Amino acid sequence: MSGETPRRSQPTIYDVARLAGVAPSTVSRAFARPGRVNADTAQRIREAAAQLGYRANPVARALSTSRTRMIALMISDVTNPFYSELIRGAQLAASQEEYTVLLTDARESDVVERESLERVLPVVEGIVIGSSRMSDSTLRVIAKQTPMIVLNRHLAGIPSVVTDNPRGVRRATEHLGELGHEHITYVAGPEASWADGMRWRALREAGHELHLHTRRVGPVAPTLQGGRDAAALLRAHLPTAVICYNDLVAIGLMRTLAAEGIRVPEDVSVVGFDNILPAELVSPGLTTVASPLRTLGSTAVGNLLAIVRGALQTTDKPFVLPTRLVVRESTGRCPRR
């Protein structure tokens, strides 16, 4: 059509080669493997590329070198505040090594998780899987295809980074026992969650050792709605103390109890897990088992890149990060009933 400005074509590797006076293969090596090109020649190529406005295509470069400098981070629910600090830690650790993090959201579905991983496998050098809902056998199949680190789950033969769930539950149980509570109810999270099973097992063991009665209700979704559902499960036999699968469940539970005229902690003490930002913002402030979420993400990425480079051998022993109990206003002395 007359009057239209013709679109300028993008400069190619051949244009750079002509201007720099070298072969196209030399230009390719200068961008893909700089150490294999003479320093003066590499400088001349970079100047020619800058003059032409040429930028190397990272995808095309990856096809020839099998190095995309990208890793995938799979999380179970991007709307859960638990993952914000974890993602930040992963991104910071990756950027320090000049890697890019490709974030994928499983939406609490093992099917979505598997399909998403199958799509990203061809373009990443490794995968960090946070709180997977897939089966052990499925994870092992994927681990055979690419380097992988699993978070919040211990799986023999696959490198993993976990938080010290038993220690965290023990401290929460001791705290409630010191306040005079003799019965503790655990509100369970997703059945496919490895951490959920670890927390319930740790609570039973701690209760046995401290001569406290424990019971379990659920499972519920690891969300605010899950907390509202938990309130309905607890209503018939209201306990004096509750430990919830995570902070979102605990916050949803507290808000529902308050709407029904049940006071926290005067009537019921509530403890959460993870120490997400809203735990400090709600009223009363939530007592919770804190995990080093940013460190969890950075440690996972650091270990994954070490495996990619061949500097770290896989082991059956998980890398365990410490937890601590953060005491706020949602726990108090056991009421007399």
mmCIF file of C-alpha atoms in Angstrom:
data_model
loop_
_atom_site.group_PDB
_atom_site.id
_atom_site.type_symbol
_atom_site.label_atom_id
_atom_site.label_comp_id
_atom_site.label_asym_id
_atom_site.label_seq_id
_atom_site.Cartn_x
_atom_site.Cartn_y
_atom_site.Cartn_z
ATOM 1 C CA MET A 1 0.000 0.000 0.000
ATOM 2 C CA SER A 2 1.394 3.408 -0.983
ATOM 3 C CA GLY A 3 2.481 5.691 1.815
ATOM 4 C CA GLU A 4 3.501 2.881 4.147
ATOM 5 C CA THR A 5 7.018 2.925 5.567
ATOM 6 C CA PRO A 6 8.773 -0.331 4.709
ATOM 7 C CA ARG A 7 9.607 -2.383 7.799
ATOM 8 C CA ARG A 8 13.343 -2.697 8.412
ATOM 9 C CA SER A 9 14.555 -6.263 8.584
ATOM 10 C CA GLN A 10 16.409 -7.340 11.698
ATOM 11 C CA PRO A 11 20.192 -7.649 11.306
ATOM 12 C CA THR A 12 21.437 -11.220 11.100
ATOM 13 C CA ILE A 13 24.562 -13.052 12.126
ATOM 14 C CA TYR A 14 25.704 -12.793 8.485
ATOM 15 C CA ASP A 15 25.461 -8.994 8.585
ATOM 16 C CA VAL A 16 27.618 -8.923 11.712
ATOM 17 C CA ALA A 17 30.149 -11.282 10.096
ATOM 18 C CA ARG A 18 30.471 -9.081 6.984
ATOM 19 C CA LEU A 19 30.966 -5.904 9.023
ATOM 20 C CA ALA A 20 33.476 -7.524 11.397
ATOM 21 C CA GLY A 21 35.305 -9.268 8.568
ATOM 22 C CA VAL A 22 34.978 -12.775 10.018
ATOM 23 C CA ALA A 23 33.133 -15.980 9.235
ATOM 24 C CA PRO A 24 29.531 -16.396 10.490
ATOM 25 C CA SER A 25 30.672 -19.416 12.529
ATOM 26 C CA THR A 26 33.114 -17.149 14.396
ATOM 27 C CA VAL A 27 30.279 -14.765 15.270
ATOM 28 C CA SER A 28 28.230 -17.712 16.523
ATOM 29 C CA ARG A 29 31.076 -18.867 18.755
ATOM 30 C CA ALA A 30 31.644 -15.347 20.058
ATOM 31 C CA PHE A 31 28.120 -15.236 21.457
ATOM 32 C CA ALA A 32 27.678 -18.894 22.430
ATOM 33 C CA ARG A 33 31.201 -19.693 23.689
ATOM 34 C CA PRO A 34 33.163 -16.453 24.169
ATOM 35 C CA GLY A 35 36.190 -18.210 25.626
ATOM 36 C CA ARG A 36 36.884 -19.935 22.306
ATOM 37 C CA VAL A 37 37.295 -16.685 20.331
ATOM 38 C CA ASN A 38 40.350 -14.402 20.306
ATOM 39 C CA ALA A 39 39.752 -11.382 22.587
ATOM 40 C CA ASP A 40 40.438 -8.829 19.823
ATOM 41 C CA THR A 41 38.177 -10.667 17.398
ATOM 42 C CA ALA A 42 35.411 -10.959 20.006
ATOM 43 C CA GLN A 43 35.641 -7.223 20.694
ATOM 44 C CA ARG A 44 35.390 -6.437 16.960
ATOM 45 C CA ILE A 45 32.322 -8.680 16.693
ATOM 46 C CA ARG A 46 30.641 -7.018 19.682
ATOM 47 C CA GLU A 47 31.278 -3.571 18.202
ATOM 48 C CA ALA A 48 29.843 -4.656 14.853
ATOM 49 C CA ALA A 49 26.782 -6.144 16.563
ATOM 50 C CA ALA A 50 26.237 -2.951 18.546
ATOM 51 C CA GLN A 51 26.562 -0.821 15.413
ATOM 52 C CA LEU A 52 23.968 -2.924 13.575
ATOM 53 C CA GLY A 53 21.659 -3.330 16.575
ATOM 54 C CA TYR A 54 22.069 -7.101 16.482
ATOM 55 C CA ARG A 55 21.180 -9.157 19.538
ATOM 56 C CA ALA A 56 21.844 -12.871 19.849
ATOM 57 C CA ASN A 57 18.700 -14.997 20.012
ATOM 58 C CA PRO A 58 18.930 -16.961 23.283
ATOM 59 C CA VAL A 59 16.550 -19.660 22.062
ATOM 60 C CA ALA A 60 18.474 -20.218 18.836
ATOM 61 C CA ARG A 61 21.719 -20.257 20.798
ATOM 62 C CA ALA A 62 20.247 -22.806 23.171
ATOM 63 C CA LEU A 63 19.366 -25.133 20.311
ATOM 64 C CA SER A 64 23.013 -25.324 19.289
ATOM 65 C CA THR A 65 24.540 -25.469 22.758
ATOM 66 C CA SER A 66 21.815 -27.253 24.820
ATOM 67 C CA ARG A 67 22.261 -24.413 27.339
ATOM 68 C CA THR A 68 19.195 -22.228 27.782
ATOM 69 C CA ARG A 69 20.271 -20.785 31.138
ATOM 70 C CA MET A 70 16.677 -21.239 32.262
ATOM 71 C CA ILE A 71 15.290 -23.329 35.113
ATOM 72 C CA ALA A 72 11.673 -24.058 35.983
ATOM 73 C CA LEU A 73 10.089 -23.406 39.367
ATOM 74 C CA MET A 74 6.852 -25.317 39.823
ATOM 75 C CA ILE A 75 4.619 -24.222 42.703
ATOM 76 C CA SER A 76 1.286 -25.628 43.765
ATOM 77 C CA ASP A 77 -0.646 -22.338 44.061
ATOM 78 C CA VAL A 78 0.670 -18.950 42.939
ATOM 79 C CA THR A 79 -2.013 -17.145 44.993
ATOM 80 C CA ASN A 80 -0.683 -18.579 48.269
ATOM 81 C CA PRO A 81 1.498 -15.943 50.041
ATOM 82 C CA PHE A 82 3.726 -18.813 51.221
ATOM 83 C CA TYR A 83 5.390 -18.803 47.807
ATOM 84 C CA SER A 84 6.176 -15.085 47.465
ATOM 85 C CA GLU A 85 9.374 -15.175 49.540
ATOM 86 C CA LEU A 86 10.301 -18.595 48.183
ATOM 87 C CA ILE A 87 10.036 -17.276 44.617
ATOM 88 C CA ARG A 88 12.098 -14.212 45.521
ATOM 89 C CA GLY A 89 14.852 -16.369 46.996
ATOM 90 C CA ALA A 90 14.875 -18.604 43.928
ATOM 91 C CA GLN A 91 15.022 -15.660 41.520
ATOM 92 C CA LEU A 92 17.847 -13.929 43.391
ATOM 93 C CA ALA A 93 19.934 -17.111 43.484
ATOM 94 C CA ALA A 94 19.301 -17.760 39.782
ATOM 95 C CA SER A 95 20.093 -14.209 38.684
ATOM 96 C CA GLN A 96 23.417 -14.309 40.518
ATOM 97 C CA GLU A 97 24.349 -17.204 38.234
ATOM 98 C CA GLU A 98 22.843 -15.455 35.176
ATOM 99 C CA TYR A 99 19.930 -17.882 34.968
ATOM 100 C CA THR A 100 16.265 -17.086 34.397
ATOM 101 C CA VAL A 101 13.445 -18.694 36.400
ATOM 102 C CA LEU A 102 10.422 -19.916 34.461
ATOM 103 C CA LEU A 103 7.527 -19.922 36.961
ATOM 104 C CA THR A 104 4.671 -22.412 36.547
ATOM 105 C CA ASP A 105 1.525 -22.800 38.672
ATOM 106 C CA ALA A 106 0.003 -26.242 39.285
ATOM 107 C CA ARG A 107 -3.211 -24.841 40.829
ATOM 108 C CA GLU A 108 -3.171 -27.652 43.443
ATOM 109 C CA SER A 109 -3.657 -30.209 40.656
ATOM 110 C CA ASP A 110 -1.335 -33.136 39.987
ATOM 111 C CA VAL A 111 -2.653 -33.277 36.401
ATOM 112 C CA VAL A 112 -1.916 -29.604 35.696
ATOM 113 C CA GLU A 113 1.471 -30.006 37.347
ATOM 114 C CA ARG A 114 2.448 -32.933 35.132
ATOM 115 C CA GLU A 115 1.197 -31.296 31.922
ATOM 116 C CA SER A 116 3.013 -28.032 32.711
ATOM 117 C CA LEU A 117 6.276 -29.836 33.393
ATOM 118 C CA GLU A 118 6.048 -31.750 30.126
ATOM 119 C CA ARG A 119 5.759 -28.426 28.262
ATOM 120 C CA VAL A 120 8.768 -26.784 29.922
ATOM 121 C CA LEU A 121 11.115 -29.792 29.993
ATOM 122 C CA PRO A 122 12.548 -29.172 26.491
ATOM 123 C CA VAL A 123 13.598 -25.586 27.278
ATOM 124 C CA VAL A 124 14.998 -25.726 30.834
ATOM 125 C CA GLU A 125 18.206 -27.114 32.292
ATOM 126 C CA GLY A 126 16.616 -28.189 35.562
ATOM 127 C CA ILE A 127 13.483 -28.033 37.705
ATOM 128 C CA VAL A 128 12.660 -27.011 41.272
ATOM 129 C CA ILE A 129 9.347 -28.498 42.378
ATOM 130 C CA GLY A 130 7.729 -26.892 45.415
ATOM 131 C CA SER A 131 5.121 -28.845 47.413
ATOM 132 C CA SER A 132 4.339 -31.272 44.610
ATOM 133 C CA ARG A 133 0.973 -33.013 44.449
ATOM 134 C CA MET A 134 2.255 -35.674 42.036
ATOM 135 C CA SER A 135 2.954 -39.269 43.037
ATOM 136 C CA ASP A 136 6.415 -40.525 43.963
ATOM 137 C CA SER A 137 6.584 -42.642 40.820
ATOM 138 C CA THR A 138 5.734 -39.689 38.565
ATOM 139 C CA LEU A 139 8.410 -37.538 40.180
ATOM 140 C CA ARG A 140 10.982 -40.279 39.678
ATOM 141 C CA VAL A 141 10.116 -40.504 35.978
ATOM 142 C CA ILE A 142 10.633 -36.750 35.537
ATOM 143 C CA ALA A 143 13.871 -36.843 37.557
ATOM 144 C CA LYS A 144 15.298 -39.295 35.014
ATOM 145 C CA GLN A 145 14.790 -36.716 32.260
ATOM 146 C CA THR A 146 16.352 -33.607 33.829
ATOM 147 C CA PRO A 147 18.110 -32.459 37.032
ATOM 148 C CA MET A 148 15.486 -31.834 39.704
ATOM 149 C CA ILE A 149 15.184 -30.592 43.298
ATOM 150 C CA VAL A 150 12.041 -31.260 45.339
ATOM 151 C CA LEU A 151 10.935 -28.875 48.094
ATOM 152 C CA ASN A 152 8.983 -29.793 51.235
ATOM 153 C CA ARG A 153 9.144 -33.474 50.415
ATOM 154 C CA HIS A 154 11.675 -36.245 50.997
ATOM 155 C CA LEU A 155 11.855 -38.786 48.217
ATOM 156 C CA ALA A 156 14.570 -41.433 48.075
ATOM 157 C CA GLY A 157 16.858 -40.985 45.096
ATOM 158 C CA ILE A 158 15.841 -37.378 44.409
ATOM 159 C CA PRO A 159 17.617 -34.370 45.967
ATOM 160 C CA SER A 160 15.345 -32.421 48.288
ATOM 161 C CA VAL A 161 15.250 -29.389 50.571
ATOM 162 C CA VAL A 162 12.834 -29.524 53.518
ATOM 163 C CA THR A 163 12.133 -27.547 56.669
ATOM 164 C CA ASP A 164 12.429 -29.126 60.107
ATOM 165 C CA ASN A 165 8.748 -29.996 60.528
ATOM 166 C CA PRO A 166 9.214 -32.272 63.569
ATOM 167 C CA ARG A 167 11.097 -29.577 65.482
ATOM 168 C CA GLY A 168 8.537 -26.920 64.607
ATOM 169 C CA VAL A 169 5.592 -29.087 65.674
ATOM 170 C CA ARG A 170 7.385 -30.030 68.870
ATOM 171 C CA ARG A 171 7.907 -26.384 69.830
ATOM 172 C CA ALA A 172 4.267 -25.541 69.076
ATOM 173 C CA THR A 173 3.077 -28.506 71.144
ATOM 174 C CA GLU A 174 5.334 -27.611 74.060
ATOM 175 C CA HIS A 175 4.081 -24.003 73.903
ATOM 176 C CA LEU A 176 0.436 -25.100 74.100
ATOM 177 C CA GLY A 177 1.221 -27.574 76.871
ATOM 178 C CA GLU A 178 2.907 -24.839 78.912
ATOM 179 C CA LEU A 179 -0.293 -22.805 78.584
ATOM 180 C CA GLY A 180 -2.249 -25.642 80.190
ATOM 181 C CA HIS A 181 -3.854 -27.176 77.093
ATOM 182 C CA GLU A 182 -4.339 -30.929 77.365
ATOM 183 C CA HIS A 183 -6.182 -31.544 74.081
ATOM 184 C CA ILE A 184 -4.818 -30.392 70.713
ATOM 185 C CA THR A 185 -6.615 -30.779 67.390
ATOM 186 C CA TYR A 186 -4.716 -30.784 64.105
ATOM 187 C CA VAL A 187 -6.475 -29.397 61.015
ATOM 188 C CA ALA A 188 -5.013 -31.386 58.121
ATOM 189 C CA GLY A 189 -4.124 -30.027 54.699
ATOM 190 C CA PRO A 190 -4.080 -31.761 51.292
ATOM 191 C CA GLU A 191 -3.789 -35.546 51.443
ATOM 192 C CA ALA A 192 -1.087 -35.442 48.760
ATOM 193 C CA SER A 193 1.076 -33.121 50.866
ATOM 194 C CA TRP A 194 4.187 -34.775 52.306
ATOM 195 C CA ALA A 195 4.527 -31.967 54.872
ATOM 196 C CA ASP A 196 0.979 -32.602 56.102
ATOM 197 C CA GLY A 197 1.791 -36.211 56.952
ATOM 198 C CA MET A 198 5.024 -35.177 58.663
ATOM 199 C CA ARG A 199 3.262 -32.571 60.823
ATOM 200 C CA TRP A 200 0.512 -34.909 61.960
ATOM 201 C CA ARG A 201 3.012 -37.655 62.763
ATOM 202 C CA ALA A 202 5.174 -35.218 64.709
ATOM 203 C CA LEU A 203 2.160 -33.953 66.666
ATOM 204 C CA ARG A 204 1.148 -37.480 67.669
ATOM 205 C CA GLU A 205 4.673 -38.251 68.843
ATOM 206 C CA ALA A 206 4.997 -34.990 70.755
ATOM 207 C CA GLY A 207 1.573 -35.476 72.324
ATOM 208 C CA HIS A 208 2.509 -38.964 73.450
ATOM 209 C CA GLU A 209 5.759 -37.790 75.020
ATOM 210 C CA LEU A 210 4.145 -34.782 76.722
ATOM 211 C CA HIS A 211 1.015 -36.715 77.821
ATOM 212 C CA LEU A 212 -1.341 -34.602 75.707
ATOM 213 C CA HIS A 213 -4.373 -35.813 73.770
ATOM 214 C CA THR A 214 -4.306 -35.232 69.998
ATOM 215 C CA ARG A 215 -6.834 -35.688 67.214
ATOM 216 C CA ARG A 216 -7.048 -34.848 63.529
ATOM 217 C CA VAL A 217 -9.804 -33.298 61.402
ATOM 218 C CA GLY A 218 -9.857 -32.741 57.665
ATOM 219 C CA PRO A 219 -8.360 -32.699 55.155
ATOM 220 C CA VAL A 220 -9.210 -29.173 54.058
ATOM 221 C CA ALA A 221 -7.893 -27.012 51.238
ATOM 222 C CA PRO A 222 -4.753 -24.992 52.165
ATOM 223 C CA THR A 223 -6.713 -21.743 51.761
ATOM 224 C CA LEU A 224 -8.868 -19.284 53.706
ATOM 225 C CA GLN A 225 -11.897 -21.295 52.597
ATOM 226 C CA GLY A 226 -10.222 -24.368 54.033
ATOM 227 C CA GLY A 227 -10.112 -22.556 57.368
ATOM 228 C CA ARG A 228 -13.810 -21.769 57.134
ATOM 229 C CA ASP A 229 -14.499 -25.420 56.402
ATOM 230 C CA ALA A 230 -12.384 -26.390 59.408
ATOM 231 C CA ALA A 231 -14.568 -24.258 61.682
ATOM 232 C CA ALA A 232 -17.573 -26.354 60.673
ATOM 233 C CA LEU A 233 -15.649 -29.555 61.470
ATOM 234 C CA LEU A 234 -14.638 -28.276 64.913
ATOM 235 C CA ARG A 235 -17.974 -26.804 65.938
ATOM 236 C CA ALA A 236 -19.450 -29.987 67.422
ATOM 237 C CA HIS A 237 -16.471 -30.639 69.718
ATOM 238 C CA LEU A 238 -14.707 -27.314 70.080
ATOM 239 C CA PRO A 239 -11.126 -27.878 71.272
ATOM 240 C CA THR A 240 -9.151 -25.457 73.411
ATOM 241 C CA ALA A 241 -6.141 -25.563 71.060
ATOM 242 C CA VAL A 242 -5.750 -26.030 67.309
ATOM 243 C CA ILE A 243 -2.676 -26.434 65.112
ATOM 244 C CA CYS A 244 -3.460 -25.778 61.445
ATOM 245 C CA TYR A 245 -1.724 -27.100 58.345
ATOM 246 C CA ASN A 246 -0.739 -23.580 57.296
ATOM 247 C CA ASP A 247 -1.331 -19.929 58.112
ATOM 248 C CA LEU A 248 -4.091 -19.433 55.537
ATOM 249 C CA VAL A 249 -6.159 -22.197 57.129
ATOM 250 C CA ALA A 250 -5.481 -20.749 60.580
ATOM 251 C CA ILE A 251 -6.519 -17.231 59.513
ATOM 252 C CA GLY A 252 -9.691 -18.505 57.832
ATOM 253 C CA LEU A 253 -10.503 -20.461 60.976
ATOM 254 C CA MET A 254 -9.965 -17.480 63.294
ATOM 255 C CA ARG A 255 -12.110 -15.173 61.186
ATOM 256 C CA THR A 256 -14.957 -17.699 61.088
ATOM 257 C CA LEU A 257 -14.782 -18.333 64.832
ATOM 258 C CA ALA A 258 -14.840 -14.585 65.504
ATOM 259 C CA ALA A 259 -17.936 -14.192 63.326
ATOM 260 C CA GLU A 260 -19.625 -16.860 65.466
ATOM 261 C CA GLY A 261 -18.722 -15.149 68.730
ATOM 262 C CA ILE A 262 -15.911 -17.553 69.640
ATOM 263 C CA ARG A 263 -12.891 -15.645 70.920
ATOM 264 C CA VAL A 264 -9.257 -16.315 70.057
ATOM 265 C CA PRO A 265 -7.348 -17.004 72.271
ATOM 266 C CA GLU A 266 -9.795 -16.714 75.200
ATOM 267 C CA ASP A 267 -11.903 -19.659 73.982
ATOM 268 C CA VAL A 268 -9.599 -21.334 71.459
ATOM 269 C CA SER A 269 -5.847 -20.996 70.875
ATOM 270 C CA VAL A 270 -4.753 -21.232 67.222
ATOM 271 C CA VAL A 271 -1.316 -21.982 65.748
ATOM 272 C CA GLY A 272 -0.411 -21.837 62.062
ATOM 273 C CA PHE A 273 2.533 -22.834 59.883
ATOM 274 C CA ASP A 274 4.895 -20.847 57.595
ATOM 275 C CA ASN A 275 4.788 -17.303 59.079
ATOM 276 C CA ILE A 276 3.519 -15.603 55.932
ATOM 277 C CA LEU A 277 3.083 -11.805 56.025
ATOM 278 C CA PRO A 278 -0.685 -11.853 56.817
ATOM 279 C CA ALA A 279 0.067 -13.808 60.023
ATOM 280 C CA GLU A 280 1.428 -10.604 61.513
ATOM 281 C CA LEU A 281 -1.290 -8.375 60.092
ATOM 282 C CA VAL A 282 -4.402 -10.202 61.319
ATOM 283 C CA SER A 283 -5.966 -9.515 64.707
ATOM 284 C CA PRO A 284 -5.089 -11.222 66.931
ATOM 285 C CA GLY A 285 -1.610 -11.803 65.509
ATOM 286 C CA LEU A 286 -1.124 -15.450 64.614
ATOM 287 C CA THR A 287 1.264 -17.668 66.535
ATOM 288 C CA THR A 288 2.992 -19.745 63.880
ATOM 289 C CA VAL A 289 5.899 -22.027 63.054
ATOM 290 C CA ALA A 290 8.198 -19.928 60.867
ATOM 291 C CA SER A 291 10.083 -21.398 57.932
ATOM 292 C CA PRO A 292 13.006 -19.605 56.212
ATOM 293 C CA LEU A 293 11.076 -19.275 52.957
ATOM 294 C CA ARG A 294 13.536 -17.115 51.028
ATOM 295 C CA THR A 295 16.392 -19.403 52.055
ATOM 296 C CA LEU A 296 14.303 -22.385 50.967
ATOM 297 C CA GLY A 297 14.088 -20.988 47.433
ATOM 298 C CA SER A 298 17.715 -19.884 47.185
ATOM 299 C CA THR A 299 19.063 -23.152 48.604
ATOM 300 C CA ALA A 300 17.019 -25.183 46.137
ATOM 301 C CA VAL A 301 18.263 -23.182 43.141
ATOM 302 C CA GLY A 302 21.861 -23.254 44.372
ATOM 303 C CA ASN A 303 21.789 -27.017 44.759
ATOM 304 C CA LEU A 304 20.055 -27.489 41.407
ATOM 305 C CA LEU A 305 22.666 -25.460 39.505
ATOM 306 C CA ALA A 306 25.427 -27.364 41.302
ATOM 307 C CA ILE A 307 23.891 -30.600 40.023
ATOM 308 C CA VAL A 308 23.562 -29.154 36.503
ATOM 309 C CA ARG A 309 27.285 -28.378 36.532
ATOM 310 C CA GLY A 310 28.150 -31.795 37.936
ATOM 311 C CA ALA A 311 29.541 -30.277 41.145
ATOM 312 C CA LEU A 312 26.994 -31.905 43.485
ATOM 313 C CA GLN A 313 26.117 -35.573 43.656
ATOM 314 C CA THR A 314 22.547 -36.604 44.414
ATOM 315 C CA THR A 315 21.880 -38.070 47.844
ATOM 316 C CA ASP A 316 18.999 -39.707 49.696
ATOM 317 C CA LYS A 317 19.526 -37.384 52.653
ATOM 318 C CA PRO A 318 17.440 -34.190 52.415
ATOM 319 C CA PHE A 319 18.887 -30.751 53.108
ATOM 320 C CA VAL A 320 17.038 -29.650 56.275
ATOM 321 C CA LEU A 321 16.441 -25.978 57.108
ATOM 322 C CA PRO A 322 15.592 -24.921 60.681
ATOM 323 C CA THR A 323 12.198 -23.697 61.897
ATOM 324 C CA ARG A 324 11.256 -21.530 64.864
ATOM 325 C CA LEU A 325 8.090 -20.747 66.792
ATOM 326 C CA VAL A 326 6.880 -17.143 66.548
ATOM 327 C CA VAL A 327 4.543 -16.479 69.484
ATOM 328 C CA ARG A 328 1.871 -13.821 68.955
ATOM 329 C CA GLU A 329 -1.573 -13.155 70.424
ATOM 330 C CA SER A 330 -3.571 -16.093 69.004
ATOM 331 C CA THR A 331 -2.445 -18.445 71.798
ATOM 332 C CA GLY A 332 -3.292 -18.077 75.479
ATOM 333 C CA ARG A 333 -3.959 -20.040 78.629
ATOM 334 C CA CYS A 334 -6.376 -22.942 78.456
ATOM 335 C CA PRO A 335 -9.900 -21.786 79.421
ATOM 336 C CA ARG A 336 -11.882 -23.553 82.101
ATOM 337 C CA ARG A 337 -14.933 -25.297 80.696
#
